[in-house]
Coordinates of C-alpha atoms in Angstrom, one line a residue:
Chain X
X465 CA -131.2 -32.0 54.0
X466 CA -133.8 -34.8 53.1
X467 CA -136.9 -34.4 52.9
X468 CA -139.6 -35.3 55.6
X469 CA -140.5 -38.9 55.1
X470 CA -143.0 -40.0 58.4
X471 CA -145.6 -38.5 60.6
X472 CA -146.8 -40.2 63.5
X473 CA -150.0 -41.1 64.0
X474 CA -151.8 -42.2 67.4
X475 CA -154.8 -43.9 68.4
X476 CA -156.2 -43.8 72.2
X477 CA -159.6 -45.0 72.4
X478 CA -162.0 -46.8 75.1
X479 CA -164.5 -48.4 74.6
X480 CA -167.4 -50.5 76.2
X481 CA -168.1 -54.0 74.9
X482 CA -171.8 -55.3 76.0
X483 CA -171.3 -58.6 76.7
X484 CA -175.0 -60.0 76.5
X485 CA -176.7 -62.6 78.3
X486 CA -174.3 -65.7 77.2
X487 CA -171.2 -64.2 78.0
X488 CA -172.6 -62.0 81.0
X489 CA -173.2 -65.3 82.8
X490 CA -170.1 -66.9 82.0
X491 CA -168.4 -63.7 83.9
X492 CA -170.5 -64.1 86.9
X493 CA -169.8 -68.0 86.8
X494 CA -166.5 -66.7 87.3
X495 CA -166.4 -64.3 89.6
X496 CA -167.9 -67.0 91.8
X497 CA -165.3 -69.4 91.1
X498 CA -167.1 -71.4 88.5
X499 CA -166.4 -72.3 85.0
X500 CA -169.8 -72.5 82.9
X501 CA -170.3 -74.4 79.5
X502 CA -173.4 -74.6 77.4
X503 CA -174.2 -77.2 74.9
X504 CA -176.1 -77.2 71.1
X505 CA -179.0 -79.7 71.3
X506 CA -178.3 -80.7 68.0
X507 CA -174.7 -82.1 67.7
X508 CA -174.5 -82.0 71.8
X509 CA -171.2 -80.3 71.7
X510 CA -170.1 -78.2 75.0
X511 CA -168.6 -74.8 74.6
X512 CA -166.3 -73.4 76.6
X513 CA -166.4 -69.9 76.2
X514 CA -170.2 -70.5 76.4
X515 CA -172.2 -69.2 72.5
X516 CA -175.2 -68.3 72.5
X517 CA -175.6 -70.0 69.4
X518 CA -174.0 -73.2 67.5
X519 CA -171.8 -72.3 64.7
X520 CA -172.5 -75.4 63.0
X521 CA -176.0 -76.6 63.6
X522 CA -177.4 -72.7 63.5
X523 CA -179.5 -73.3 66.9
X524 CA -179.7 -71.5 70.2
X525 CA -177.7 -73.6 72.3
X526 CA -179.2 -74.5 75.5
X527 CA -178.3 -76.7 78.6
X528 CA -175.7 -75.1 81.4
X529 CA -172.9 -77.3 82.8
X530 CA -170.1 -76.1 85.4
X531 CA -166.9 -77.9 84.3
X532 CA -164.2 -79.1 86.5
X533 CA -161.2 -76.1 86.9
X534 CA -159.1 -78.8 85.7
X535 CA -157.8 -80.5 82.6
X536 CA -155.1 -81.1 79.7
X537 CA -153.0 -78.8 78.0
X538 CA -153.3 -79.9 74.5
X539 CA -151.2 -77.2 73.5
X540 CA -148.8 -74.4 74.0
X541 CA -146.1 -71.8 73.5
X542 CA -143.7 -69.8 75.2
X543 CA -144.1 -65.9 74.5
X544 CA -140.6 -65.1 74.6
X545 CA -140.7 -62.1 72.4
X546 CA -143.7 -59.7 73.7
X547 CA -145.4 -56.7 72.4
X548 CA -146.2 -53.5 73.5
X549 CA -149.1 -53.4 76.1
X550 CA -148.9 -57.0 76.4
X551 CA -147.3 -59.3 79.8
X552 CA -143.6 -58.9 79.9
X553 CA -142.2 -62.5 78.6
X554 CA -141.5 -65.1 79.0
X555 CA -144.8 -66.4 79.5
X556 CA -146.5 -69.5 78.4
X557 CA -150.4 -69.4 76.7
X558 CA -152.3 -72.5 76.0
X559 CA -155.2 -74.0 75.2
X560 CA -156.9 -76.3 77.9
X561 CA -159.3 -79.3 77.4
X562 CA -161.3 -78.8 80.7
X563 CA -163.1 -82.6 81.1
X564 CA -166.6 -82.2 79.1
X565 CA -165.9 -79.5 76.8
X566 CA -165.6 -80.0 73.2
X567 CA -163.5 -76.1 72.7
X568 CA -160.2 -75.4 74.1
X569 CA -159.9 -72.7 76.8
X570 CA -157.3 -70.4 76.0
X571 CA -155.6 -69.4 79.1
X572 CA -151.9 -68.5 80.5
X573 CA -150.4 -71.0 81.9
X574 CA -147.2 -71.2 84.9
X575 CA -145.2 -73.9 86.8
X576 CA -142.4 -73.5 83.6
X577 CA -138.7 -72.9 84.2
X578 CA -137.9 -70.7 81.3
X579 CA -134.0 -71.1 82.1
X580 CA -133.4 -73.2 79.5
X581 CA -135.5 -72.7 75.9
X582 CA -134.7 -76.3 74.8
X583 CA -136.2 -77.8 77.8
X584 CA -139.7 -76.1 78.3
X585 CA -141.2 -77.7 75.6
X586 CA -140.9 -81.1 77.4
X587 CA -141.6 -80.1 81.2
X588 CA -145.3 -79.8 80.1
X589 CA -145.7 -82.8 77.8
X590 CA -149.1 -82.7 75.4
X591 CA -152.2 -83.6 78.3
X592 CA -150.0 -82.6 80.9
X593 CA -152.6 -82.1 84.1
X594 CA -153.2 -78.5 84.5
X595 CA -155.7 -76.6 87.3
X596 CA -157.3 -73.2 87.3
X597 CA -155.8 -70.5 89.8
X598 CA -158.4 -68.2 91.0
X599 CA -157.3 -64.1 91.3
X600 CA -157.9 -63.0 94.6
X601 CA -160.1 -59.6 93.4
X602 CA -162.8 -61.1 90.6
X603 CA -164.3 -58.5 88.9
X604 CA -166.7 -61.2 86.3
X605 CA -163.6 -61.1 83.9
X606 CA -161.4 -64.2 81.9
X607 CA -158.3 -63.0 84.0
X608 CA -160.5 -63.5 87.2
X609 CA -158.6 -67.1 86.5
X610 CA -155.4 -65.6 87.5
X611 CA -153.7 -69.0 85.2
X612 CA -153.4 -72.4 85.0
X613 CA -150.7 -74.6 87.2
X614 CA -149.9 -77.6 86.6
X615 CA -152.0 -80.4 88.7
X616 CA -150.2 -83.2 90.7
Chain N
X34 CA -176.0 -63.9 31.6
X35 CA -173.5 -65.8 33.7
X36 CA -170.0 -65.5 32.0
X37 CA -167.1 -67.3 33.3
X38 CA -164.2 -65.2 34.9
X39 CA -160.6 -64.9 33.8
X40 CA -157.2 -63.0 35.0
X41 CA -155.9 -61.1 32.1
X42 CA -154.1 -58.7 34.1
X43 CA -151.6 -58.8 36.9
X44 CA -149.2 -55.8 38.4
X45 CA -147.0 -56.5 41.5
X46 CA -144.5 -53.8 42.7
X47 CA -140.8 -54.8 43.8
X48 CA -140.7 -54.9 48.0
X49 CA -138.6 -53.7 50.6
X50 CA -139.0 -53.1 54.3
X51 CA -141.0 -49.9 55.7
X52 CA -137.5 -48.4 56.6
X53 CA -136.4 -48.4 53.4
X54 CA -139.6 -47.7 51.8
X55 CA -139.6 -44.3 49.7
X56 CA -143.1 -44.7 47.5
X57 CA -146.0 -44.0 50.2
X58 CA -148.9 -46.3 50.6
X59 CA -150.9 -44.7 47.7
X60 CA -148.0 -44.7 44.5
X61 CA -147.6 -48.2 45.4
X62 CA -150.9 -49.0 44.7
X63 CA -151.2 -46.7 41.8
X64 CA -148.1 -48.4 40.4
X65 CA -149.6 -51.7 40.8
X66 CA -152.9 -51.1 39.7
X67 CA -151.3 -49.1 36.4
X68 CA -149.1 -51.9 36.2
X69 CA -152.4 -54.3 36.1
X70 CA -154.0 -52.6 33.1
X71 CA -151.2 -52.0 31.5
X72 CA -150.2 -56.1 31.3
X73 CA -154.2 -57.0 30.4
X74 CA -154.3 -54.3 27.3
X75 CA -157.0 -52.5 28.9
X76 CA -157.5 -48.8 29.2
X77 CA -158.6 -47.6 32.8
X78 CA -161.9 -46.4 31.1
X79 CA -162.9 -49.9 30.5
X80 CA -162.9 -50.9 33.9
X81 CA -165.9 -51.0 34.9
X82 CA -165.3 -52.0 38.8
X83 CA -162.8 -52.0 41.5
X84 CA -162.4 -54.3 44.5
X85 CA -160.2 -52.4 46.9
X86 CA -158.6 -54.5 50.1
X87 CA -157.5 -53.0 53.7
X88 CA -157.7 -53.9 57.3
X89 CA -158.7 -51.5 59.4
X90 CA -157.0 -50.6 62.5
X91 CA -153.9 -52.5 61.7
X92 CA -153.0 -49.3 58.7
X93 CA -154.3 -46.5 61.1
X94 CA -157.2 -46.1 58.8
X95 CA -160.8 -46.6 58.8
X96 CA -162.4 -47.8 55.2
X97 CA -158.9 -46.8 54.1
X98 CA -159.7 -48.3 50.4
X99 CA -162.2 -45.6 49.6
X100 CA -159.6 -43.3 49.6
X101 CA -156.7 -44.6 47.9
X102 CA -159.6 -45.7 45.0
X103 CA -160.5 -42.0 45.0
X104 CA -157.3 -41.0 43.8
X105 CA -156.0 -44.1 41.2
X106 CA -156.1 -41.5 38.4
X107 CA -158.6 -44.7 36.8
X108 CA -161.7 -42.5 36.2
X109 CA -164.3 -40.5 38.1
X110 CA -167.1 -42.8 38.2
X111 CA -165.7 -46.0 38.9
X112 CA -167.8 -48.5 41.5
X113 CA -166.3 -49.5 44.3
X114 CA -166.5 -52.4 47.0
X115 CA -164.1 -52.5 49.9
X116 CA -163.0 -55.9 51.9
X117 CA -162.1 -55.7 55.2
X118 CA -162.1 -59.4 56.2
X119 CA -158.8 -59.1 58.1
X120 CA -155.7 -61.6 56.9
X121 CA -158.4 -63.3 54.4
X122 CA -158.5 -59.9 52.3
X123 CA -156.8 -60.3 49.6
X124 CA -157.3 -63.7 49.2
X125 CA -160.6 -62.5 48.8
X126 CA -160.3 -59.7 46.9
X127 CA -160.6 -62.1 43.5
X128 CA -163.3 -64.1 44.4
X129 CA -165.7 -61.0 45.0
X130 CA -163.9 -59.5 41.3
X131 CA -165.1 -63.0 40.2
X132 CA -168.5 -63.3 41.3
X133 CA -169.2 -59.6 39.7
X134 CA -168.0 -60.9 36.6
X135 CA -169.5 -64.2 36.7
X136 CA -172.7 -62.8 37.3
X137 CA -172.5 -60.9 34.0
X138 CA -172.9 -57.4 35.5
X139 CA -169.6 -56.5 35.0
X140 CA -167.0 -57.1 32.4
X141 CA -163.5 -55.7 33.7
X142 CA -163.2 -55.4 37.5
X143 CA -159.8 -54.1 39.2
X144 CA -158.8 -56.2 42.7
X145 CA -156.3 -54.2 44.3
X146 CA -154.0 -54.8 47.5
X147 CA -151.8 -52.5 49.3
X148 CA -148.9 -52.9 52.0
X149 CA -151.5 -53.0 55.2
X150 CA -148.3 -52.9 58.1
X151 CA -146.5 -50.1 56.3
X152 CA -145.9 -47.9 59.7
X153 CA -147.7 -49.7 62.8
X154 CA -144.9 -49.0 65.0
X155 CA -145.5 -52.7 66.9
X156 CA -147.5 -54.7 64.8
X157 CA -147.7 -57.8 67.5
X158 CA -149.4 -55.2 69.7
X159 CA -151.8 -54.5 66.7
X160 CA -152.4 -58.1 65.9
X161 CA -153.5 -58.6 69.5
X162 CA -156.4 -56.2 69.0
X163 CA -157.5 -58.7 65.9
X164 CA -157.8 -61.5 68.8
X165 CA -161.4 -62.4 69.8
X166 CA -161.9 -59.3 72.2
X167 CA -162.7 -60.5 76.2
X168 CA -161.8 -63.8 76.3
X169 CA -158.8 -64.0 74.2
X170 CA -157.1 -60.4 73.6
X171 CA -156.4 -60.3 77.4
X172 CA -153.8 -63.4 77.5
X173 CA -151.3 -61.4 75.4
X174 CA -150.7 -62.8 72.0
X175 CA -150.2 -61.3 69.0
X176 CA -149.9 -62.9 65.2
X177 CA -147.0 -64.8 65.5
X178 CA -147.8 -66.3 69.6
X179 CA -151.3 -67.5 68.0
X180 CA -149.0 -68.9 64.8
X181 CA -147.6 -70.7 67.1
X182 CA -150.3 -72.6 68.6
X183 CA -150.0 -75.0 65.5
X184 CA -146.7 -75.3 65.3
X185 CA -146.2 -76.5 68.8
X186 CA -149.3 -79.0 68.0
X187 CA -147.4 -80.3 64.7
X188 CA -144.6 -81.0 66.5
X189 CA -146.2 -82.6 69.3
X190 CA -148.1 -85.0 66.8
X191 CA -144.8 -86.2 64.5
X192 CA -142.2 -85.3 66.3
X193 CA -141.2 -82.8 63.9
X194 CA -137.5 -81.0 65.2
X195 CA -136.5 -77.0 64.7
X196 CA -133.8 -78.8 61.8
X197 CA -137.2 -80.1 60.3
X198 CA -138.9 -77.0 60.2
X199 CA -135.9 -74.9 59.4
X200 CA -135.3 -76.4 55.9
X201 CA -138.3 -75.7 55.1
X202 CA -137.0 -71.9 55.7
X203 CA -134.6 -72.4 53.8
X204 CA -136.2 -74.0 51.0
X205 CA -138.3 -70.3 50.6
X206 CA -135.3 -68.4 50.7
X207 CA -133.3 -70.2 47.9
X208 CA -136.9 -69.9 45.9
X209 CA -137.1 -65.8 46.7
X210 CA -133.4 -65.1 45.6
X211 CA -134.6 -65.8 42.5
X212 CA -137.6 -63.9 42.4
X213 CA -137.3 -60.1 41.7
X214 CA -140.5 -58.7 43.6
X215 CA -139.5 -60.5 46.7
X216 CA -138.8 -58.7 49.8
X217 CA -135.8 -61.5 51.7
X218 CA -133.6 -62.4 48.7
X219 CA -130.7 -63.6 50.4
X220 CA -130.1 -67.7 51.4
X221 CA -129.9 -69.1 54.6
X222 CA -129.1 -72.5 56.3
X223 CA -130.9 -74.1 59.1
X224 CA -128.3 -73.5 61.4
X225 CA -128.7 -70.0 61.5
X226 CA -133.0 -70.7 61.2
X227 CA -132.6 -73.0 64.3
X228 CA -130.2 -70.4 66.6
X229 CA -132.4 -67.4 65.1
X230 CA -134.0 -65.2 67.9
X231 CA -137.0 -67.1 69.3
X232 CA -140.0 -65.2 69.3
X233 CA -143.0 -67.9 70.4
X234 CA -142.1 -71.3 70.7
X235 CA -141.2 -73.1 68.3
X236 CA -141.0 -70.5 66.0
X237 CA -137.7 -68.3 66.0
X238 CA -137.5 -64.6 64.0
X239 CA -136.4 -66.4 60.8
X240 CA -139.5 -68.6 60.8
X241 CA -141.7 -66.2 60.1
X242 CA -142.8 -63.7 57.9
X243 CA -141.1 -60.4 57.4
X244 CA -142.9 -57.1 57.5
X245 CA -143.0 -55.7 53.8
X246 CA -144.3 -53.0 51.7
X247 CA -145.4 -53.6 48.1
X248 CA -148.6 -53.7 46.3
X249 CA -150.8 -56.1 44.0
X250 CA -153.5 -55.6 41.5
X251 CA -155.5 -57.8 39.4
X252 CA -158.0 -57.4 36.4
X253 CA -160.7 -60.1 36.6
X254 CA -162.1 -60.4 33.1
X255 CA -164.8 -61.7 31.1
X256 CA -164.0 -64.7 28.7
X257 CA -165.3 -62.2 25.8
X258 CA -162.4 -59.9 27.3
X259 CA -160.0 -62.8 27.6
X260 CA -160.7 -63.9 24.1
X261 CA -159.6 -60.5 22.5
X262 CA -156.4 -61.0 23.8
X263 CA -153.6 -62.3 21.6
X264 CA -151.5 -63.8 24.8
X265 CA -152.9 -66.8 27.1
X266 CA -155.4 -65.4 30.1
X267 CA -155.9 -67.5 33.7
X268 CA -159.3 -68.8 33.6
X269 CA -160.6 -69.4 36.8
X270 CA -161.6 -73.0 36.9
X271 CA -163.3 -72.9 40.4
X272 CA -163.0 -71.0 43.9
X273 CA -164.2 -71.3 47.3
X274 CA -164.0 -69.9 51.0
X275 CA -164.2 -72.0 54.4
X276 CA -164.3 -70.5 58.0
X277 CA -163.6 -72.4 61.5
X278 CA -165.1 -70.8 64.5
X279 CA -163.5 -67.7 65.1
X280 CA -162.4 -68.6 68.8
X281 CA -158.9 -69.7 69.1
X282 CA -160.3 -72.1 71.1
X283 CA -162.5 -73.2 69.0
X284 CA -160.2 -75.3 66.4
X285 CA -160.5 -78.8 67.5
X286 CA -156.9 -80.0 66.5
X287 CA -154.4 -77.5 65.8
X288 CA -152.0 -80.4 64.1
X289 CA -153.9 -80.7 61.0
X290 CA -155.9 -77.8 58.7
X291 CA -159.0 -79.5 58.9
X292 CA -160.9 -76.1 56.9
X293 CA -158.4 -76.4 54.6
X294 CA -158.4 -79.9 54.0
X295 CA -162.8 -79.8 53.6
X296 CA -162.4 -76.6 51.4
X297 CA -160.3 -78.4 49.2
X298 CA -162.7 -81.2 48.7
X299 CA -165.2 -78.5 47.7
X300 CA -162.8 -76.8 45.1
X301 CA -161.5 -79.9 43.9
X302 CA -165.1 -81.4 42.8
X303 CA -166.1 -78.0 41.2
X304 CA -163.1 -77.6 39.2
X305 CA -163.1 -82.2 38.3
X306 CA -159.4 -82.4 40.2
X307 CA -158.9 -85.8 40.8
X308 CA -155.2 -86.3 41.3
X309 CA -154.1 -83.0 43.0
X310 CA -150.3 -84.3 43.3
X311 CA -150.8 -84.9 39.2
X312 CA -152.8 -82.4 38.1
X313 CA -151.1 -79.2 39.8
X314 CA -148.4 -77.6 37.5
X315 CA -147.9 -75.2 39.9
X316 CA -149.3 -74.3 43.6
X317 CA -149.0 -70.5 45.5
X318 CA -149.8 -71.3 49.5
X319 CA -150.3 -68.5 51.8
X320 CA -147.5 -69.8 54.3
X321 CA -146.0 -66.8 56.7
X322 CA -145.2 -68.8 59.3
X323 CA -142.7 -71.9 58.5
X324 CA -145.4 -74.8 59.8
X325 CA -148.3 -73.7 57.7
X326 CA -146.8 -74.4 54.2
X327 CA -146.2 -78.4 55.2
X328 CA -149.6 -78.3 56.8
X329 CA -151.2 -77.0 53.8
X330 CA -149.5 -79.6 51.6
X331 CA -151.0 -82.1 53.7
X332 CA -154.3 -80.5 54.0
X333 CA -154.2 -79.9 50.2
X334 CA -153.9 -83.7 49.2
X335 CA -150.4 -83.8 48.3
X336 CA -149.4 -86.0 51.1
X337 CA -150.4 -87.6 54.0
X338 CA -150.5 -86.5 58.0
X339 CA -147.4 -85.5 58.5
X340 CA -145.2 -85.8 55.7
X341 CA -145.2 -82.4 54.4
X342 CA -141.7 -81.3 55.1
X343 CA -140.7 -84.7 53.8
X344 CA -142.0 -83.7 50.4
X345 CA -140.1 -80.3 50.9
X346 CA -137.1 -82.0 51.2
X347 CA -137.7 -84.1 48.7
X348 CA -136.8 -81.4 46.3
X349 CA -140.8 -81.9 44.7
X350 CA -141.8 -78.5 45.4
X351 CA -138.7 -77.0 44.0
X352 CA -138.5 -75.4 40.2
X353 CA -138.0 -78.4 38.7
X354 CA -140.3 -80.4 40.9
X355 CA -143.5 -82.2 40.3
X356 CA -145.2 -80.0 42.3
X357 CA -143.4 -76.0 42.2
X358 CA -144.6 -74.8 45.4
X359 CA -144.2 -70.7 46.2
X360 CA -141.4 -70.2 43.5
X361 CA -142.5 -66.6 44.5
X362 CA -140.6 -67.3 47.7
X363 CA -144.0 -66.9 49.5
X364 CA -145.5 -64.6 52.4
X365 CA -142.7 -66.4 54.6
X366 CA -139.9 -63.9 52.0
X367 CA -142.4 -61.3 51.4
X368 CA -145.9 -60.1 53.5
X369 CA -146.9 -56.7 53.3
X370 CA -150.5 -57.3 54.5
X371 CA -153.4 -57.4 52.0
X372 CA -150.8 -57.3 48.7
X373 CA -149.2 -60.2 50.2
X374 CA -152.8 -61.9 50.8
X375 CA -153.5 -61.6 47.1
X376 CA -149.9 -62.6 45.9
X377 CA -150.9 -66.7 45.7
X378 CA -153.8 -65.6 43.3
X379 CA -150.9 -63.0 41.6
X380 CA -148.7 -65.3 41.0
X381 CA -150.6 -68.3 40.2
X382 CA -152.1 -66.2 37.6
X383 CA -148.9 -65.1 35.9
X384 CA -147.9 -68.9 35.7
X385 CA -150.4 -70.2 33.8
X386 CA -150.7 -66.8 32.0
X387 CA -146.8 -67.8 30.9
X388 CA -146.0 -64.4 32.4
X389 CA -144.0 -65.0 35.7
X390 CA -140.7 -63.2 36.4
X391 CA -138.5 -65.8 33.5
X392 CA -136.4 -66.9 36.3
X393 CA -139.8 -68.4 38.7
X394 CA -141.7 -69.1 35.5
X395 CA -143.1 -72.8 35.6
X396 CA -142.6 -74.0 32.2
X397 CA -145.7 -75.2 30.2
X398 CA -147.5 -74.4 33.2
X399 CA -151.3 -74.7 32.6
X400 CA -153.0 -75.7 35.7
X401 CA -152.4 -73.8 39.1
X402 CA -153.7 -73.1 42.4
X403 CA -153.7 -70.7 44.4
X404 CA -154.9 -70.4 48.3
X405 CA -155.0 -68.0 51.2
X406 CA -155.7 -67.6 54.9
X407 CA -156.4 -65.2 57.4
X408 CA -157.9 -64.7 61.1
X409 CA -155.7 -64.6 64.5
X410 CA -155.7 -68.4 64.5
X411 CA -156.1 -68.6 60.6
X412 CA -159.4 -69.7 61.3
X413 CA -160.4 -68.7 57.3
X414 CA -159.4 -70.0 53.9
X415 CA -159.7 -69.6 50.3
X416 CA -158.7 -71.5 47.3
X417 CA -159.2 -70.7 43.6
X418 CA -158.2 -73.3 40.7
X419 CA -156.5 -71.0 37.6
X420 CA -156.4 -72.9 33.9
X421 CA -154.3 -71.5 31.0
X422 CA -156.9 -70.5 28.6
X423 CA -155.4 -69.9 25.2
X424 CA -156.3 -67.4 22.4
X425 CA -157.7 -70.1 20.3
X426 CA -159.7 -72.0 22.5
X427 CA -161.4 -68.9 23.7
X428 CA -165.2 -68.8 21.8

């Protein structure tokens, strides 16, 4: 007989994130079908996810924008292999230049046949047009953007 | 009194997979850390510090490193700092060993890295929790979708192929089976790289790292330390960290390491390199995913924009080479978390030390570097610059 050689271990736990002022209004920009940037007064960069503050200048950012719910996918992969808890693949995440922001949004992103692996890559070349699809129940959350489809 | 700060130490344990893992989490760290004193010529009672590594959440601990210290068998009253900076820990598990002994307070100090995904039964799903929590966790991507990202990017920018990407695979491999504490020591050609499972595109099962379970240690040393020794120690020349904005989306161009490329500037003029391709004798990258090691080349001065797997092929970062890249087969053989994070600075050490495994040892080497990275996007990097500093020249 051999000897024991695992126990299992489990975590379960909840917990409450406060989203603060920043953040708080980029939810409700959302829930109302809006997508809200702010910009640093110093290097005039737009950040979407809004900050509260400038990573590189060290200032409170200030000036609120509402971006178009369109722009180009810069990048993206193809989740075929998923994880536990996560969306059952294959999906596609990428990360969107909405026009005016100077951050990509990171966002799931349809329209792909996933038939064939070694065509995906070139349905959606790089800046392929890509539009925000709004989840019927918004609840002030990044998924109220149910994904993004490909535009035109 | 500032003192500069030397390696005279270094203990790695052999790897294998969790499965076939029989030492738990602790004897591999005691074995590595005993292994680390034993190779500097130290007794445990001189240390006089230890810097202890692991990421919460991901090893079903919390401050796990207190504990494992604890019970090292080094001494009772040993002082303690523990990292927790995520995929950067171990890179930075020297640099904090460094700056104790730099600032003269301390004279022997103990880094130490464990395996941080022995037993996460999906470690994806644990990854995910490491992305930036409500606007990016909720997407679904764990390390290896974010990986990725940059990949894809790379490709999209010079037209790099799976073929191109896969030698580079297979380059590591043919370096591993040669290296005795690596984790993957078998070969493996690109067709079987290329048809390999795909997991996120581009990057198919054999692309990325494997999920191991060793341990590292260091002893970061005073050059009064490093002079009583009759063998060469690893001075460390200069050493520097850089960070991005922790956002995924907040990389502006995932086709080039921009962090990488300004921390190196940084590292370079505090250490006088000049000519990196010239200077290097030998160069550890923390590369678990097959893009990253051509991107750091680039980013690192080696080569321009694009032509990183290029040089690869061009047999340069081969033993042999001009520039011996990895010859420890690299994270992409071998990753077991923090130990992995800390190998580059491990092995660079035991180049210029003269003291790698004989069949990865660099001949003559006597200049190194050694780099890390860490965060969901690898939005954080380090880089340290190790010289051989012999007996003699020691004051």
């Amino acid at each position: 007989m051999t000897s024991p050689l695992t126990q299992t271990v489990h975590w379960d736990l909840t917990y409450d994130v406060h989203l603060g002022n920043t953040w708080g209004r980029f939810m409700q920009g959302l829930r109302e079908q809006k997508i809200l940037a702010n910009t640093c007064p110093d290097c005039s960069r737009t950040f979407v996810p809004p900050q509260a503050y400038c990573e590189a200048c060290f200032v409170r950012t200030e000036q609120w924008t509402e971006l178009p719910a369109e722009g180009d996918l810069e990048v993206f992969t193809v989740v075929w292999q998923g994880f536990t808890g996560g969306p059952t693949p294959p999906y596609a995440v990428g990360g969107i230049r909405l026009a005016g922001a100077d951050t990509l949004l990171m966002h799931v992103v349809t329209g792909l046949d996933f038939s064939d692996p070694s065509t995906v890559r070139d349905q959606l070349p790089h800046g392929s047009r890509v539009r925000a699809v709004w989840a019927e129940d918004r609840t002030g959350q990044i998924l109220d953007i149910s994904h993004f489809e490909p535009a035109g | 009194m500032a003192q500069r700060a030397a390696v005279v130490g270094v203990g790695i344990t052999d790897a294998t997979s969790p499965r076939k893992q029989t030492r738990s989490h602790l004897e591999l760290c005691q074995e590595a850390a005993w292994a680390a004193v034993e190779h500097a010529g130290i007794s445990p009672a001189e240390l006089d510090g230890v810097v202890v590594g692991n990421i919460d959440g991901f090893e079903g601990t919390v401050l796990g490193g207190k504990h494992i210290t604890r019970l090292l068998g080094l001494g009772p009253h040993l002082p303690m700092v523990v990292l927790n900076t995520g995929g950067t820990t171990g890179g930075n598990l020297m640099q904090v060993a460094a700056r104790m002994v730099r600032a003269g307070t301390h004279q022997r100090v103990l880094c130490l890295g464990g395996p941080t995904f022995f037993g996460v039964r999906d470690l994806q799903s644990a990854i995910n929790t490491n992305s930036p929590m409500i606007v990016e966790q909720p997407l679904g991507m764990g390390g290896f979708h974010m990986g990725a990202f940059a990949a894809s990017a790379y490709q999209a920018r010079h037209g790099t192929t799976v073929e191109d990407l896969a030698s580079v695979v297979v380059a590591d491999h043919q370096k591993a089976a040669r290296n005795p504490y690596a984790h993957l020591r078998y070969t493996l050609t690109e067709t079987e790289v290329v048809e390999g499972i795909p997991l996120s595109s581009p990057l198919t099962q054999p692309m990325v790292c494997p999920v191991s379970t060793s341990a590292a240690a260091m002893v970061v040393a005073s050059d009064d330390v490093a002079a009583a020794r009759r063998t060469p120690s690893a001075l460390i020349r200069a050493m520097g960290t850089s960070s991005d904005p922790y956002l995924g989306g907040g990389k502006g161009d995932f086709a080039v390491m921009e962090n990488l490329a300004a921390l190196a500037r940084r590292v370079y003029a505090l250490a006088d390199v000049r000519d990196p391709r010239a200077e290097f004798d030998v160069v550890e990258v923390f590369a678990p995913y097959v893009h990253m090691q051509p991107m750091q080349l680039e980013a690192l001065g080696f080569c321009g924009p694009g032509e990183g797997i290029d040089l690869i092929r061009s047999g340069a970062t081969d033993a042999g080479g001009d520039l011996p890249t990895n010859l420890s087969g690299g994270p992409k053989c071998t990753n077991a978390g923090v130990a992995g994070e800390l190998a580059p600075y491990a092995y660079t050490a035991l180049q210029v030390m003269g003291d790698a495994p004989e069949a990865i040892q660099v001949p003559g080497a006597r200049t190194g570097l050694a780099h890390g990275t860490g965060g969901s996007f690898f939005q954080f990097e380090n880089l340290a610059v190790f010289s051989q500093l012999t007996p003699q020249e020691q004051r």
